[in-house]
């Protein structure tokens, strides 16, 4: 195709454009293949969707009601302390209301 030792600007832009086009078309084809396989696997019941539900249900059942509430309150106090840049003994939380 090219018989010269070097390429001019139009030829080099054409080669670069063709290379980028091939790369992006390949990426699009891979993305479509991944989406297709994920739909096939989810329809067959294989994949992380079924396992994640089992793991989450096991994690949610582990803490009891009172311990879970204490953990949530401790996290809220730590977040408020960090956001206000104050130690915990410098402020007092009088009411916690779920919105």
Tab-separated table of C-alpha atoms in Angstrom:
chain	number	residue	atom	x	y	z
A	1	UNK	CA	0.000	0.000	0.000
A	2	UNK	CA	2.745	2.456	0.931
A	3	UNK	CA	5.879	2.243	-1.098
A	4	UNK	CA	7.619	5.269	0.384
A	5	UNK	CA	9.975	5.236	3.369
A	6	UNK	CA	7.751	7.598	5.338
A	7	UNK	CA	4.088	8.580	5.495
A	8	UNK	CA	2.578	11.992	5.000
A	9	UNK	CA	0.132	13.536	7.476
A	10	UNK	CA	-3.049	12.221	5.862
A	11	UNK	CA	-1.735	8.659	5.735
A	12	UNK	CA	-0.580	8.729	9.356
A	13	UNK	CA	-3.943	10.128	10.501
A	14	UNK	CA	-5.720	7.397	8.532
A	15	UNK	CA	-3.657	4.649	10.157
A	16	UNK	CA	-4.156	6.159	13.609
A	17	UNK	CA	-7.902	6.500	13.034
A	18	UNK	CA	-8.185	2.912	11.846
A	19	UNK	CA	-6.256	1.682	14.882
A	20	UNK	CA	-8.425	3.631	17.324
A	21	UNK	CA	-11.574	2.465	15.540
A	22	UNK	CA	-10.524	-1.172	15.826
A	23	UNK	CA	-9.702	-0.769	19.527
A	24	UNK	CA	-13.016	0.881	20.385
A	25	UNK	CA	-15.060	-1.564	18.283
A	26	UNK	CA	-13.340	-4.407	20.132
A	27	UNK	CA	-14.123	-2.793	23.500
A	28	UNK	CA	-17.766	-2.376	22.505
A	29	UNK	CA	-17.923	-6.009	21.385
A	30	UNK	CA	-16.433	-7.143	24.717
A	31	UNK	CA	-18.898	-5.007	26.676
A	32	UNK	CA	-21.813	-6.473	24.731
A	33	UNK	CA	-20.477	-10.001	25.267
A	34	UNK	CA	-20.192	-9.398	29.025
A	35	UNK	CA	-23.732	-8.023	29.172
A	36	UNK	CA	-25.006	-11.018	27.201
A	37	UNK	CA	-23.232	-13.539	29.420
A	38	UNK	CA	-24.472	-11.809	32.580
A	39	UNK	CA	-28.061	-12.008	31.323
A	40	UNK	CA	-27.616	-15.673	30.435
A	41	UNK	CA	-26.111	-16.470	33.832
A	42	UNK	CA	-28.729	-14.509	35.759
A	43	UNK	CA	-31.515	-16.257	33.827
A	44	UNK	CA	-29.950	-19.612	34.661
A	45	UNK	CA	-29.614	-18.633	38.331
A	46	UNK	CA	-25.821	-18.699	38.289
A	47	UNK	CA	-23.835	-15.723	39.494
A	48	UNK	CA	-23.234	-13.342	42.310
A	49	UNK	CA	-26.878	-12.265	42.621
A	50	UNK	CA	-28.004	-15.473	44.333
A	51	UNK	CA	-24.891	-15.774	46.497
A	52	UNK	CA	-25.052	-12.159	47.600
A	53	UNK	CA	-28.582	-12.581	48.909
A	54	UNK	CA	-27.549	-15.543	51.006
A	55	UNK	CA	-24.514	-13.713	52.392
A	56	UNK	CA	-26.479	-10.562	53.200
A	57	UNK	CA	-29.243	-12.483	54.943
A	58	UNK	CA	-26.659	-14.288	57.065
A	59	UNK	CA	-24.982	-11.016	57.972
A	60	UNK	CA	-28.266	-9.346	58.824
A	61	UNK	CA	-29.366	-12.178	61.099
A	62	UNK	CA	-26.152	-12.214	63.123
A	63	UNK	CA	-26.611	-9.103	65.330
A	64	UNK	CA	-29.513	-9.034	67.761
A	65	UNK	CA	-31.818	-6.028	68.150
A	66	UNK	CA	-30.181	-4.290	71.135
A	67	UNK	CA	-26.597	-4.912	69.998
A	68	UNK	CA	-27.408	-3.673	66.504
A	69	UNK	CA	-28.931	-0.466	67.892
A	70	UNK	CA	-25.860	0.124	70.069
A	71	UNK	CA	-23.591	-0.380	67.065
A	72	UNK	CA	-25.589	2.108	64.991
A	73	UNK	CA	-25.490	4.692	67.781
A	74	UNK	CA	-21.726	4.249	68.181
A	75	UNK	CA	-21.234	4.769	64.453
A	76	UNK	CA	-23.419	7.886	64.483
A	77	UNK	CA	-21.504	9.359	67.421
A	78	UNK	CA	-18.166	8.649	65.721
A	79	UNK	CA	-19.307	10.249	62.460
A	80	UNK	CA	-20.647	13.350	64.230
A	81	UNK	CA	-17.434	13.658	66.241
A	82	UNK	CA	-15.318	13.412	63.100
A	83	UNK	CA	-17.473	15.886	61.181
A	84	UNK	CA	-17.459	18.467	63.994
A	85	UNK	CA	-13.717	17.929	64.687
A	86	UNK	CA	-14.506	17.608	68.399
A	87	UNK	CA	-13.827	14.783	70.839
A	88	UNK	CA	-16.855	12.818	72.011
A	89	UNK	CA	-16.824	14.371	75.504
A	90	UNK	CA	-17.126	17.922	74.099
A	91	UNK	CA	-20.683	17.562	72.765
A	92	UNK	CA	-23.901	15.872	73.817
A	93	UNK	CA	-26.482	14.219	71.597
A	94	UNK	CA	-29.904	14.802	73.101
A	95	UNK	CA	-32.176	13.185	70.512
A	96	UNK	CA	-31.782	10.786	67.609
A	97	UNK	CA	-34.751	10.632	65.278
A	98	UNK	CA	-35.035	8.465	62.188
A	99	UNK	CA	-36.139	10.392	59.128
